[in-house]
């Protein structure tokens, strides 16, 4: 029985069948898989761009309004029709912005440094040492986070009043000397992720606990410490509640308390000079933006590496 000769392409698996004119050639499998990924990536980038516009537009509007005359403040133009710097001169003449900025910087630095150091010491104790009731005590520290801030306002005010510090900036930062439950938890999680071998070697070399903390733990957890500094600096810079309670003289005002005074004077209940209010808002917002960009690398690193071990 005779057999038909097989085509050369069928006999050799490495040779593809010839493509006739008019045939539809399917794209490779990798290319078909790559197309949905490109579509998903394009949708994600479009969503991120839209979110960026939503978050950046108010800042751009605020910056633009600070260079507009009173009649054009609310015209929603990002490029001012009439450009003027008179608003900045008016703000410096209408209020002691420079003094308020100095007060805010002092309070922010003291609040950020004290809470970082005190929280780091407590977190180091909970992470490195083994002692009885360590778990219940740490749970008690975390339980203080469940208390609303309004619950402790009156008792705290009475304490500072007995000390004669109401009307000064001390109550705005001195409470951070005792640490913060949130930062203690954050730093403890970072300390738990550190290897113990360098500390055991340092102990064999005769280093005490204080030396191991400052020479080993602090350099290794620098991203978490910078993250704590940035968080507390932002919280202290924008805090309005405590300045409203404790500050009475305009010479001791911080920026949020000063902005409240400007809104009362130039806002709807006053002279309705909104160009002054928005200009003061720009002057108080720019330092936080600069601080974030300066510490952005440590901020991202601290977010990504904190809490990886519990």
PDB file of C-alpha atoms in Angstrom:
ATOM      1  CA  UNK A   1       0.000   0.000   0.000  1.00  0.00           C
ATOM      2  CA  UNK A   2       1.399   3.350  -1.011  1.00  0.00           C
ATOM      3  CA  UNK A   3       1.435   6.386   1.244  1.00  0.00           C
ATOM      4  CA  UNK A   4       1.246  10.013   0.268  1.00  0.00           C
ATOM      5  CA  UNK A   5       4.425  11.997   0.841  1.00  0.00           C
ATOM      6  CA  UNK A   6       4.284  14.258   3.883  1.00  0.00           C
ATOM      7  CA  UNK A   7       4.959  17.958   3.393  1.00  0.00           C
ATOM      8  CA  UNK A   8       8.408  19.037   4.392  1.00  0.00           C
ATOM      9  CA  UNK A   9       6.988  21.441   6.981  1.00  0.00           C
ATOM     10  CA  UNK A  10       5.052  18.611   8.645  1.00  0.00           C
ATOM     11  CA  UNK A  11       8.081  16.338   8.698  1.00  0.00           C
ATOM     12  CA  UNK A  12      10.183  19.056  10.332  1.00  0.00           C
ATOM     13  CA  UNK A  13       8.569  20.491  13.482  1.00  0.00           C
ATOM     14  CA  UNK A  14      10.915  23.489  13.466  1.00  0.00           C
ATOM     15  CA  UNK A  15       9.554  24.715  10.133  1.00  0.00           C
ATOM     16  CA  UNK A  16       6.192  26.527  10.195  1.00  0.00           C
ATOM     17  CA  UNK A  17       3.496  25.969   7.614  1.00  0.00           C
ATOM     18  CA  UNK A  18       3.581  28.484   4.799  1.00  0.00           C
ATOM     19  CA  UNK A  19       1.156  31.374   5.163  1.00  0.00           C
ATOM     20  CA  UNK A  20      -1.188  31.732   2.273  1.00  0.00           C
ATOM     21  CA  UNK A  21      -2.451  35.158   1.167  1.00  0.00           C
ATOM     22  CA  UNK A  22      -5.619  36.102   3.072  1.00  0.00           C
ATOM     23  CA  UNK A  23      -4.872  33.951   6.118  1.00  0.00           C
ATOM     24  CA  UNK A  24      -5.418  35.566   9.591  1.00  0.00           C
ATOM     25  CA  UNK A  25      -2.313  35.212  11.726  1.00  0.00           C
ATOM     26  CA  UNK A  26      -2.935  35.131  15.500  1.00  0.00           C
ATOM     27  CA  UNK A  27      -0.538  37.250  17.599  1.00  0.00           C
ATOM     28  CA  UNK A  28       1.848  35.448  19.958  1.00  0.00           C
ATOM     29  CA  UNK A  29       0.570  34.396  23.384  1.00  0.00           C
ATOM     30  CA  UNK A  30       2.890  36.827  25.201  1.00  0.00           C
ATOM     31  CA  UNK A  31       1.589  39.707  23.112  1.00  0.00           C
ATOM     32  CA  UNK A  32      -2.028  38.782  23.862  1.00  0.00           C
ATOM     33  CA  UNK A  33      -1.257  38.701  27.581  1.00  0.00           C
ATOM     34  CA  UNK A  34       0.574  42.010  27.430  1.00  0.00           C
ATOM     35  CA  UNK A  35      -2.356  43.944  25.989  1.00  0.00           C
ATOM     36  CA  UNK A  36      -4.654  43.698  29.077  1.00  0.00           C
ATOM     37  CA  UNK A  37      -1.743  44.713  31.287  1.00  0.00           C
ATOM     38  CA  UNK A  38      -1.147  47.797  29.208  1.00  0.00           C
ATOM     39  CA  UNK A  39      -4.841  48.659  29.409  1.00  0.00           C
ATOM     40  CA  UNK A  40      -4.877  48.244  33.200  1.00  0.00           C
ATOM     41  CA  UNK A  41      -1.740  50.349  33.505  1.00  0.00           C
ATOM     42  CA  UNK A  42      -3.259  53.094  31.381  1.00  0.00           C
ATOM     43  CA  UNK A  43      -6.421  53.115  33.521  1.00  0.00           C
ATOM     44  CA  UNK A  44      -4.346  53.280  36.727  1.00  0.00           C
ATOM     45  CA  UNK A  45      -2.222  56.147  35.405  1.00  0.00           C
ATOM     46  CA  UNK A  46      -5.352  58.001  34.325  1.00  0.00           C
ATOM     47  CA  UNK A  47      -6.904  57.547  37.783  1.00  0.00           C
ATOM     48  CA  UNK A  48      -3.698  58.745  39.473  1.00  0.00           C
ATOM     49  CA  UNK A  49      -3.569  61.781  37.208  1.00  0.00           C
ATOM     50  CA  UNK A  50      -7.185  62.624  38.062  1.00  0.00           C
ATOM     51  CA  UNK A  51      -6.482  62.230  41.788  1.00  0.00           C
ATOM     52  CA  UNK A  52      -3.407  64.459  41.453  1.00  0.00           C
ATOM     53  CA  UNK A  53      -5.488  67.177  39.848  1.00  0.00           C
ATOM     54  CA  UNK A  54      -8.114  66.914  42.600  1.00  0.00           C
ATOM     55  CA  UNK A  55      -5.525  67.275  45.359  1.00  0.00           C
ATOM     56  CA  UNK A  56      -3.283  69.872  43.702  1.00  0.00           C
ATOM     57  CA  UNK A  57      -5.977  72.173  42.337  1.00  0.00           C
ATOM     58  CA  UNK A  58      -6.957  73.722  45.738  1.00  0.00           C
ATOM     59  CA  UNK A  59      -3.309  74.604  46.399  1.00  0.00           C
ATOM     60  CA  UNK A  60      -2.895  76.114  42.948  1.00  0.00           C
ATOM     61  CA  UNK A  61      -6.117  78.058  43.395  1.00  0.00           C
ATOM     62  CA  UNK A  62      -4.938  79.352  46.767  1.00  0.00           C
ATOM     63  CA  UNK A  63      -1.598  80.430  45.331  1.00  0.00           C
ATOM     64  CA  UNK A  64      -3.284  82.134  42.391  1.00  0.00           C
ATOM     65  CA  UNK A  65      -5.831  83.923  44.592  1.00  0.00           C
ATOM     66  CA  UNK A  66      -3.059  85.391  46.729  1.00  0.00           C
ATOM     67  CA  UNK A  67      -1.891  87.423  43.718  1.00  0.00           C
ATOM     68  CA  UNK A  68      -5.343  88.745  42.789  1.00  0.00           C
ATOM     69  CA  UNK A  69      -7.101  91.949  43.833  1.00  0.00           C
ATOM     70  CA  UNK A  70     -10.173  91.697  46.035  1.00  0.00           C
ATOM     71  CA  UNK A  71     -12.664  91.722  43.148  1.00  0.00           C
ATOM     72  CA  UNK A  72     -11.021  88.736  41.401  1.00  0.00           C
ATOM     73  CA  UNK A  73     -10.327  86.396  44.314  1.00  0.00           C
ATOM     74  CA  UNK A  74     -13.203  84.016  43.535  1.00  0.00           C
ATOM     75  CA  UNK A  75     -13.118  84.102  39.726  1.00  0.00           C
ATOM     76  CA  UNK A  76     -11.596  80.555  39.575  1.00  0.00           C
ATOM     77  CA  UNK A  77      -8.830  81.628  37.207  1.00  0.00           C
ATOM     78  CA  UNK A  78      -5.538  79.853  37.838  1.00  0.00           C
ATOM     79  CA  UNK A  79      -3.739  82.611  35.948  1.00  0.00           C
ATOM     80  CA  UNK A  80      -4.630  85.975  37.545  1.00  0.00           C
ATOM     81  CA  UNK A  81      -6.168  88.486  35.194  1.00  0.00           C
ATOM     82  CA  UNK A  82      -4.628  91.266  37.293  1.00  0.00           C
ATOM     83  CA  UNK A  83      -1.371  90.260  38.971  1.00  0.00           C
ATOM     84  CA  UNK A  84      -0.450  92.042  42.203  1.00  0.00           C
ATOM     85  CA  UNK A  85       1.817  91.467  45.217  1.00  0.00           C
ATOM     86  CA  UNK A  86       0.029  94.062  47.321  1.00  0.00           C
ATOM     87  CA  UNK A  87      -1.707  91.333  49.322  1.00  0.00           C
ATOM     88  CA  UNK A  88       1.573  90.132  50.824  1.00  0.00           C
ATOM     89  CA  UNK A  89       2.471  93.626  51.932  1.00  0.00           C
ATOM     90  CA  UNK A  90      -0.989  94.055  53.433  1.00  0.00           C
ATOM     91  CA  UNK A  91      -0.690  90.826  55.421  1.00  0.00           C
ATOM     92  CA  UNK A  92       2.647  91.819  56.943  1.00  0.00           C
ATOM     93  CA  UNK A  93       1.185  95.195  57.914  1.00  0.00           C
ATOM     94  CA  UNK A  94      -2.118  93.817  59.239  1.00  0.00           C
ATOM     95  CA  UNK A  95      -0.711  91.123  61.537  1.00  0.00           C
ATOM     96  CA  UNK A  96       2.618  90.040  63.087  1.00  0.00           C
ATOM     97  CA  UNK A  97       3.011  87.103  60.708  1.00  0.00           C
ATOM     98  CA  UNK A  98       6.753  86.933  61.298  1.00  0.00           C
ATOM     99  CA  UNK A  99       6.318  86.605  65.068  1.00  0.00           C
ATOM    100  CA  UNK A 100       3.616  83.966  64.606  1.00  0.00           C
ATOM    101  CA  UNK A 101       5.908  81.996  62.310  1.00  0.00           C
ATOM    102  CA  UNK A 102       8.716  82.100  64.869  1.00  0.00           C
ATOM    103  CA  UNK A 103       6.366  80.948  67.636  1.00  0.00           C
ATOM    104  CA  UNK A 104       5.093  78.114  65.454  1.00  0.00           C
ATOM    105  CA  UNK A 105       8.593  76.990  64.493  1.00  0.00           C
ATOM    106  CA  UNK A 106       9.667  76.896  68.147  1.00  0.00           C
ATOM    107  CA  UNK A 107       6.588  74.945  69.212  1.00  0.00           C
ATOM    108  CA  UNK A 108       6.873  72.569  66.242  1.00  0.00           C
ATOM    109  CA  UNK A 109      10.549  71.786  66.810  1.00  0.00           C
ATOM    110  CA  UNK A 110      10.120  71.246  70.549  1.00  0.00           C
ATOM    111  CA  UNK A 111       6.998  69.116  70.091  1.00  0.00           C
ATOM    112  CA  UNK A 112       8.539  66.965  67.364  1.00  0.00           C
ATOM    113  CA  UNK A 113      11.880  66.405  69.122  1.00  0.00           C
ATOM    114  CA  UNK A 114      10.438  65.670  72.568  1.00  0.00           C
ATOM    115  CA  UNK A 115       7.807  63.220  71.360  1.00  0.00           C
ATOM    116  CA  UNK A 116      10.325  61.425  69.122  1.00  0.00           C
ATOM    117  CA  UNK A 117      12.898  60.955  71.881  1.00  0.00           C
ATOM    118  CA  UNK A 118      10.429  59.992  74.599  1.00  0.00           C
ATOM    119  CA  UNK A 119       8.437  57.634  72.369  1.00  0.00           C
ATOM    120  CA  UNK A 120      11.617  56.003  71.082  1.00  0.00           C
ATOM    121  CA  UNK A 121      12.818  55.297  74.631  1.00  0.00           C
ATOM    122  CA  UNK A 122       9.521  53.706  75.637  1.00  0.00           C
ATOM    123  CA  UNK A 123       9.274  51.731  72.398  1.00  0.00           C
ATOM    124  CA  UNK A 124      12.844  50.489  72.848  1.00  0.00           C
ATOM    125  CA  UNK A 125      11.982  49.234  76.303  1.00  0.00           C
ATOM    126  CA  UNK A 126       8.925  47.317  75.089  1.00  0.00           C
ATOM    127  CA  UNK A 127      10.785  45.846  72.103  1.00  0.00           C
ATOM    128  CA  UNK A 128      14.189  44.920  73.552  1.00  0.00           C
ATOM    129  CA  UNK A 129      13.616  43.987  77.182  1.00  0.00           C
ATOM    130  CA  UNK A 130      11.747  40.948  78.483  1.00  0.00           C
ATOM    131  CA  UNK A 131       9.940  41.571  81.768  1.00  0.00           C
ATOM    132  CA  UNK A 132       6.762  40.517  83.505  1.00  0.00           C
ATOM    133  CA  UNK A 133       3.525  42.162  82.416  1.00  0.00           C
ATOM    134  CA  UNK A 134       5.178  43.538  79.313  1.00  0.00           C
ATOM    135  CA  UNK A 135       2.203  42.572  77.143  1.00  0.00           C
ATOM    136  CA  UNK A 136      -0.515  43.982  79.470  1.00  0.00           C
ATOM    137  CA  UNK A 137       1.424  47.217  79.966  1.00  0.00           C
ATOM    138  CA  UNK A 138       1.854  47.679  76.236  1.00  0.00           C
ATOM    139  CA  UNK A 139      -1.859  46.969  75.777  1.00  0.00           C
ATOM    140  CA  UNK A 140      -2.599  49.639  78.400  1.00  0.00           C
ATOM    141  CA  UNK A 141      -0.494  52.123  76.442  1.00  0.00           C
ATOM    142  CA  UNK A 142      -2.410  51.319  73.258  1.00  0.00           C
ATOM    143  CA  UNK A 143      -5.706  51.613  75.127  1.00  0.00           C
ATOM    144  CA  UNK A 144      -5.013  55.300  75.726  1.00  0.00           C
ATOM    145  CA  UNK A 145      -5.417  55.800  71.975  1.00  0.00           C
ATOM    146  CA  UNK A 146      -9.097  54.949  72.382  1.00  0.00           C
ATOM    147  CA  UNK A 147      -9.710  57.971  74.593  1.00  0.00           C
ATOM    148  CA  UNK A 148     -11.110  60.958  72.677  1.00  0.00           C
ATOM    149  CA  UNK A 149      -9.010  64.080  73.046  1.00  0.00           C
ATOM    150  CA  UNK A 150     -11.999  66.019  74.368  1.00  0.00           C
ATOM    151  CA  UNK A 151     -12.097  63.765  77.454  1.00  0.00           C
ATOM    152  CA  UNK A 152      -8.729  65.015  78.723  1.00  0.00           C
ATOM    153  CA  UNK A 153      -9.039  68.678  77.730  1.00  0.00           C
ATOM    154  CA  UNK A 154     -10.439  69.960  81.037  1.00  0.00           C
ATOM    155  CA  UNK A 155      -8.167  67.922  83.374  1.00  0.00           C
ATOM    156  CA  UNK A 156      -5.118  68.900  81.324  1.00  0.00           C
ATOM    157  CA  UNK A 157      -6.118  72.558  81.369  1.00  0.00           C
ATOM    158  CA  UNK A 158      -6.530  72.462  85.159  1.00  0.00           C
ATOM    159  CA  UNK A 159      -3.040  70.993  85.537  1.00  0.00           C
ATOM    160  CA  UNK A 160      -1.395  73.666  83.398  1.00  0.00           C
ATOM    161  CA  UNK A 161      -3.445  76.343  85.130  1.00  0.00           C
ATOM    162  CA  UNK A 162      -2.188  75.192  88.537  1.00  0.00           C
ATOM    163  CA  UNK A 163       1.351  75.364  87.184  1.00  0.00           C
ATOM    164  CA  UNK A 164       0.736  78.934  86.007  1.00  0.00           C
ATOM    165  CA  UNK A 165       1.553  78.152  82.374  1.00  0.00           C
ATOM    166  CA  UNK A 166      -1.765  79.081  80.771  1.00  0.00           C
ATOM    167  CA  UNK A 167      -1.109  81.904  78.324  1.00  0.00           C
ATOM    168  CA  UNK A 168       2.313  80.528  77.332  1.00  0.00           C
ATOM    169  CA  UNK A 169       3.403  78.147  74.603  1.00  0.00           C
ATOM    170  CA  UNK A 170       4.601  75.495  77.049  1.00  0.00           C
ATOM    171  CA  UNK A 171       1.320  73.486  77.111  1.00  0.00           C
ATOM    172  CA  UNK A 172       1.505  73.172  73.332  1.00  0.00           C
ATOM    173  CA  UNK A 173       4.591  70.933  73.446  1.00  0.00           C
ATOM    174  CA  UNK A 174       5.499  69.918  77.013  1.00  0.00           C
ATOM    175  CA  UNK A 175       2.948  67.098  77.072  1.00  0.00           C
ATOM    176  CA  UNK A 176       5.050  65.317  74.447  1.00  0.00           C
ATOM    177  CA  UNK A 177       7.737  64.720  77.060  1.00  0.00           C
ATOM    178  CA  UNK A 178       5.664  61.692  78.107  1.00  0.00           C
ATOM    179  CA  UNK A 179       5.494  60.148  74.647  1.00  0.00           C
ATOM    180  CA  UNK A 180       2.600  59.272  72.373  1.00  0.00           C
ATOM    181  CA  UNK A 181       0.872  55.902  72.191  1.00  0.00           C
ATOM    182  CA  UNK A 182       0.719  55.970  68.403  1.00  0.00           C
ATOM    183  CA  UNK A 183       4.422  56.737  67.980  1.00  0.00           C
ATOM    184  CA  UNK A 184       5.365  54.184  70.653  1.00  0.00           C
ATOM    185  CA  UNK A 185       3.511  51.520  68.693  1.00  0.00           C
ATOM    186  CA  UNK A 186       5.044  52.630  65.392  1.00  0.00           C
ATOM    187  CA  UNK A 187       8.629  52.679  66.699  1.00  0.00           C
ATOM    188  CA  UNK A 188       8.221  49.418  68.622  1.00  0.00           C
ATOM    189  CA  UNK A 189       7.233  47.643  65.415  1.00  0.00           C
ATOM    190  CA  UNK A 190      10.382  48.957  63.770  1.00  0.00           C
ATOM    191  CA  UNK A 191      12.603  47.953  66.693  1.00  0.00           C
ATOM    192  CA  UNK A 192      11.183  44.427  66.574  1.00  0.00           C
ATOM    193  CA  UNK A 193      12.389  44.106  62.994  1.00  0.00           C
ATOM    194  CA  UNK A 194      16.010  44.858  63.872  1.00  0.00           C
ATOM    195  CA  UNK A 195      18.451  41.925  64.057  1.00  0.00           C
ATOM    196  CA  UNK A 196      19.594  41.116  67.584  1.00  0.00           C
ATOM    197  CA  UNK A 197      23.099  39.939  66.642  1.00  0.00           C
ATOM    198  CA  UNK A 198      24.684  43.454  66.657  1.00  0.00           C
ATOM    199  CA  UNK A 199      23.223  44.131  70.102  1.00  0.00           C
ATOM    200  CA  UNK A 200      24.449  40.822  71.499  1.00  0.00           C
ATOM    201  CA  UNK A 201      27.927  41.517  70.099  1.00  0.00           C
ATOM    202  CA  UNK A 202      27.885  44.998  71.632  1.00  0.00           C
ATOM    203  CA  UNK A 203      26.881  43.552  74.997  1.00  0.00           C
ATOM    204  CA  UNK A 204      29.806  41.122  74.833  1.00  0.00           C
ATOM    205  CA  UNK A 205      32.085  44.115  74.191  1.00  0.00           C
ATOM    206  CA  UNK A 206      30.839  45.728  77.389  1.00  0.00           C
ATOM    207  CA  UNK A 207      28.279  48.195  76.030  1.00  0.00           C
ATOM    208  CA  UNK A 208      25.424  49.069  78.367  1.00  0.00           C
ATOM    209  CA  UNK A 209      21.791  49.531  77.398  1.00  0.00           C
ATOM    210  CA  UNK A 210      22.139  53.287  76.926  1.00  0.00           C
ATOM    211  CA  UNK A 211      25.083  52.899  74.543  1.00  0.00           C
ATOM    212  CA  UNK A 212      23.279  50.197  72.542  1.00  0.00           C
ATOM    213  CA  UNK A 213      20.251  52.450  72.183  1.00  0.00           C
ATOM    214  CA  UNK A 214      22.126  55.576  71.000  1.00  0.00           C
ATOM    215  CA  UNK A 215      24.936  53.895  69.041  1.00  0.00           C
ATOM    216  CA  UNK A 216      23.010  51.023  67.408  1.00  0.00           C
ATOM    217  CA  UNK A 217      19.227  51.340  67.671  1.00  0.00           C
ATOM    218  CA  UNK A 218      18.917  55.024  66.783  1.00  0.00           C
ATOM    219  CA  UNK A 219      21.044  54.866  63.582  1.00  0.00           C
ATOM    220  CA  UNK A 220      19.294  51.691  62.444  1.00  0.00           C
ATOM    221  CA  UNK A 221      15.808  53.124  62.930  1.00  0.00           C
ATOM    222  CA  UNK A 222      16.518  56.534  61.393  1.00  0.00           C
ATOM    223  CA  UNK A 223      13.680  56.253  58.803  1.00  0.00           C
ATOM    224  CA  UNK A 224      11.121  55.573  61.545  1.00  0.00           C
ATOM    225  CA  UNK A 225      12.423  58.465  63.644  1.00  0.00           C
ATOM    226  CA  UNK A 226      12.249  60.842  60.680  1.00  0.00           C
ATOM    227  CA  UNK A 227       8.719  59.620  59.994  1.00  0.00           C
ATOM    228  CA  UNK A 228       7.762  60.381  63.595  1.00  0.00           C
ATOM    229  CA  UNK A 229       9.348  63.834  63.348  1.00  0.00           C
ATOM    230  CA  UNK A 230       7.417  64.624  60.164  1.00  0.00           C
ATOM    231  CA  UNK A 231       4.114  63.387  61.538  1.00  0.00           C
ATOM    232  CA  UNK A 232       4.421  65.371  64.758  1.00  0.00           C
ATOM    233  CA  UNK A 233       5.748  68.458  62.987  1.00  0.00           C
ATOM    234  CA  UNK A 234       2.697  68.477  60.735  1.00  0.00           C
ATOM    235  CA  UNK A 235       0.377  67.929  63.713  1.00  0.00           C
ATOM    236  CA  UNK A 236       1.967  70.712  65.770  1.00  0.00           C
ATOM    237  CA  UNK A 237       2.101  73.140  62.834  1.00  0.00           C
ATOM    238  CA  UNK A 238      -1.617  72.757  62.085  1.00  0.00           C
ATOM    239  CA  UNK A 239      -2.902  72.420  65.659  1.00  0.00           C
ATOM    240  CA  UNK A 240      -5.658  74.929  66.420  1.00  0.00           C
ATOM    241  CA  UNK A 241      -7.506  73.449  69.390  1.00  0.00           C
ATOM    242  CA  UNK A 242      -4.814  73.871  72.034  1.00  0.00           C
ATOM    243  CA  UNK A 243      -3.771  77.388  70.957  1.00  0.00           C
ATOM    244  CA  UNK A 244      -7.430  78.400  71.191  1.00  0.00           C
ATOM    245  CA  UNK A 245      -7.547  77.096  74.759  1.00  0.00           C
ATOM    246  CA  UNK A 246      -4.189  78.244  76.127  1.00  0.00           C
ATOM    247  CA  UNK A 247      -3.147  81.342  74.156  1.00  0.00           C
ATOM    248  CA  UNK A 248      -4.681  84.715  74.957  1.00  0.00           C
ATOM    249  CA  UNK A 249      -2.111  87.319  73.842  1.00  0.00           C
ATOM    250  CA  UNK A 250      -1.483  87.838  70.115  1.00  0.00           C
ATOM    251  CA  UNK A 251       2.265  87.942  70.783  1.00  0.00           C
ATOM    252  CA  UNK A 252       2.132  84.249  71.728  1.00  0.00           C
ATOM    253  CA  UNK A 253      -0.115  83.142  68.841  1.00  0.00           C
ATOM    254  CA  UNK A 254       0.936  80.341  66.558  1.00  0.00           C
ATOM    255  CA  UNK A 255       0.053  80.295  62.867  1.00  0.00           C
ATOM    256  CA  UNK A 256      -3.285  78.434  63.190  1.00  0.00           C
ATOM    257  CA  UNK A 257      -4.378  80.715  66.039  1.00  0.00           C
ATOM    258  CA  UNK A 258      -3.263  83.752  64.064  1.00  0.00           C
ATOM    259  CA  UNK A 259      -5.190  82.612  60.984  1.00  0.00           C
ATOM    260  CA  UNK A 260      -8.285  82.277  63.153  1.00  0.00           C
ATOM    261  CA  UNK A 261      -7.796  85.881  64.278  1.00  0.00           C
ATOM    262  CA  UNK A 262      -7.357  87.007  60.667  1.00  0.00           C
ATOM    263  CA  UNK A 263     -10.527  85.202  59.596  1.00  0.00           C
ATOM    264  CA  UNK A 264     -12.411  86.897  62.414  1.00  0.00           C
ATOM    265  CA  UNK A 265     -11.050  90.281  61.339  1.00  0.00           C
ATOM    266  CA  UNK A 266     -11.069  90.012  57.539  1.00  0.00           C
ATOM    267  CA  UNK A 267     -13.582  87.204  56.965  1.00  0.00           C
ATOM    268  CA  UNK A 268     -17.370  87.351  56.564  1.00  0.00           C
ATOM    269  CA  UNK A 269     -17.847  88.591  60.114  1.00  0.00           C
ATOM    270  CA  UNK A 270     -15.293  91.370  59.592  1.00  0.00           C
ATOM    271  CA  UNK A 271     -14.142  93.391  56.599  1.00  0.00           C
ATOM    272  CA  UNK A 272     -14.573  90.611  53.984  1.00  0.00           C
ATOM    273  CA  UNK A 273     -11.011  91.015  52.718  1.00  0.00           C
ATOM    274  CA  UNK A 274     -10.535  87.428  51.609  1.00  0.00           C
ATOM    275  CA  UNK A 275      -7.385  88.250  49.664  1.00  0.00           C
ATOM    276  CA  UNK A 276      -5.674  88.849  53.012  1.00  0.00           C
ATOM    277  CA  UNK A 277      -6.874  85.504  54.391  1.00  0.00           C
ATOM    278  CA  UNK A 278      -5.761  83.465  51.374  1.00  0.00           C
ATOM    279  CA  UNK A 279      -2.384  85.205  51.284  1.00  0.00           C
ATOM    280  CA  UNK A 280      -1.774  84.393  54.943  1.00  0.00           C
ATOM    281  CA  UNK A 281      -2.793  80.793  54.221  1.00  0.00           C
ATOM    282  CA  UNK A 282      -0.157  80.558  51.488  1.00  0.00           C
ATOM    283  CA  UNK A 283       2.546  81.878  53.810  1.00  0.00           C
ATOM    284  CA  UNK A 284       1.678  79.246  56.414  1.00  0.00           C
ATOM    285  CA  UNK A 285       1.313  76.327  53.984  1.00  0.00           C
ATOM    286  CA  UNK A 286       4.590  76.664  52.083  1.00  0.00           C
ATOM    287  CA  UNK A 287       6.853  75.617  55.024  1.00  0.00           C
ATOM    288  CA  UNK A 288       5.009  72.304  55.379  1.00  0.00           C
ATOM    289  CA  UNK A 289       5.364  71.603  51.667  1.00  0.00           C
ATOM    290  CA  UNK A 290       9.093  72.324  51.826  1.00  0.00           C
ATOM    291  CA  UNK A 291       9.467  70.111  54.903  1.00  0.00           C
ATOM    292  CA  UNK A 292       7.716  67.215  53.188  1.00  0.00           C
ATOM    293  CA  UNK A 293       9.897  67.408  50.092  1.00  0.00           C
ATOM    294  CA  UNK A 294      13.059  67.612  52.201  1.00  0.00           C
ATOM    295  CA  UNK A 295      12.118  64.496  54.181  1.00  0.00           C
ATOM    296  CA  UNK A 296      10.279  62.683  51.388  1.00  0.00           C
ATOM    297  CA  UNK A 297      12.850  59.916  50.983  1.00  0.00           C
ATOM    298  CA  UNK A 298      12.885  59.095  54.702  1.00  0.00           C
ATOM    299  CA  UNK A 299       9.111  59.444  54.832  1.00  0.00           C
ATOM    300  CA  UNK A 300       8.545  56.811  52.122  1.00  0.00           C
ATOM    301  CA  UNK A 301      11.238  54.533  53.539  1.00  0.00           C
ATOM    302  CA  UNK A 302       9.751  54.747  57.020  1.00  0.00           C
ATOM    303  CA  UNK A 303       6.259  53.934  55.727  1.00  0.00           C
ATOM    304  CA  UNK A 304       7.428  50.902  53.738  1.00  0.00           C
ATOM    305  CA  UNK A 305       9.690  49.395  56.429  1.00  0.00           C
ATOM    306  CA  UNK A 306       7.692  50.054  59.592  1.00  0.00           C
ATOM    307  CA  UNK A 307       5.400  47.383  60.926  1.00  0.00           C
ATOM    308  CA  UNK A 308       6.882  44.446  58.991  1.00  0.00           C
ATOM    309  CA  UNK A 309       7.311  42.384  62.144  1.00  0.00           C
ATOM    310  CA  UNK A 310       5.183  42.145  65.245  1.00  0.00           C
TER     311      UNK A 310
END
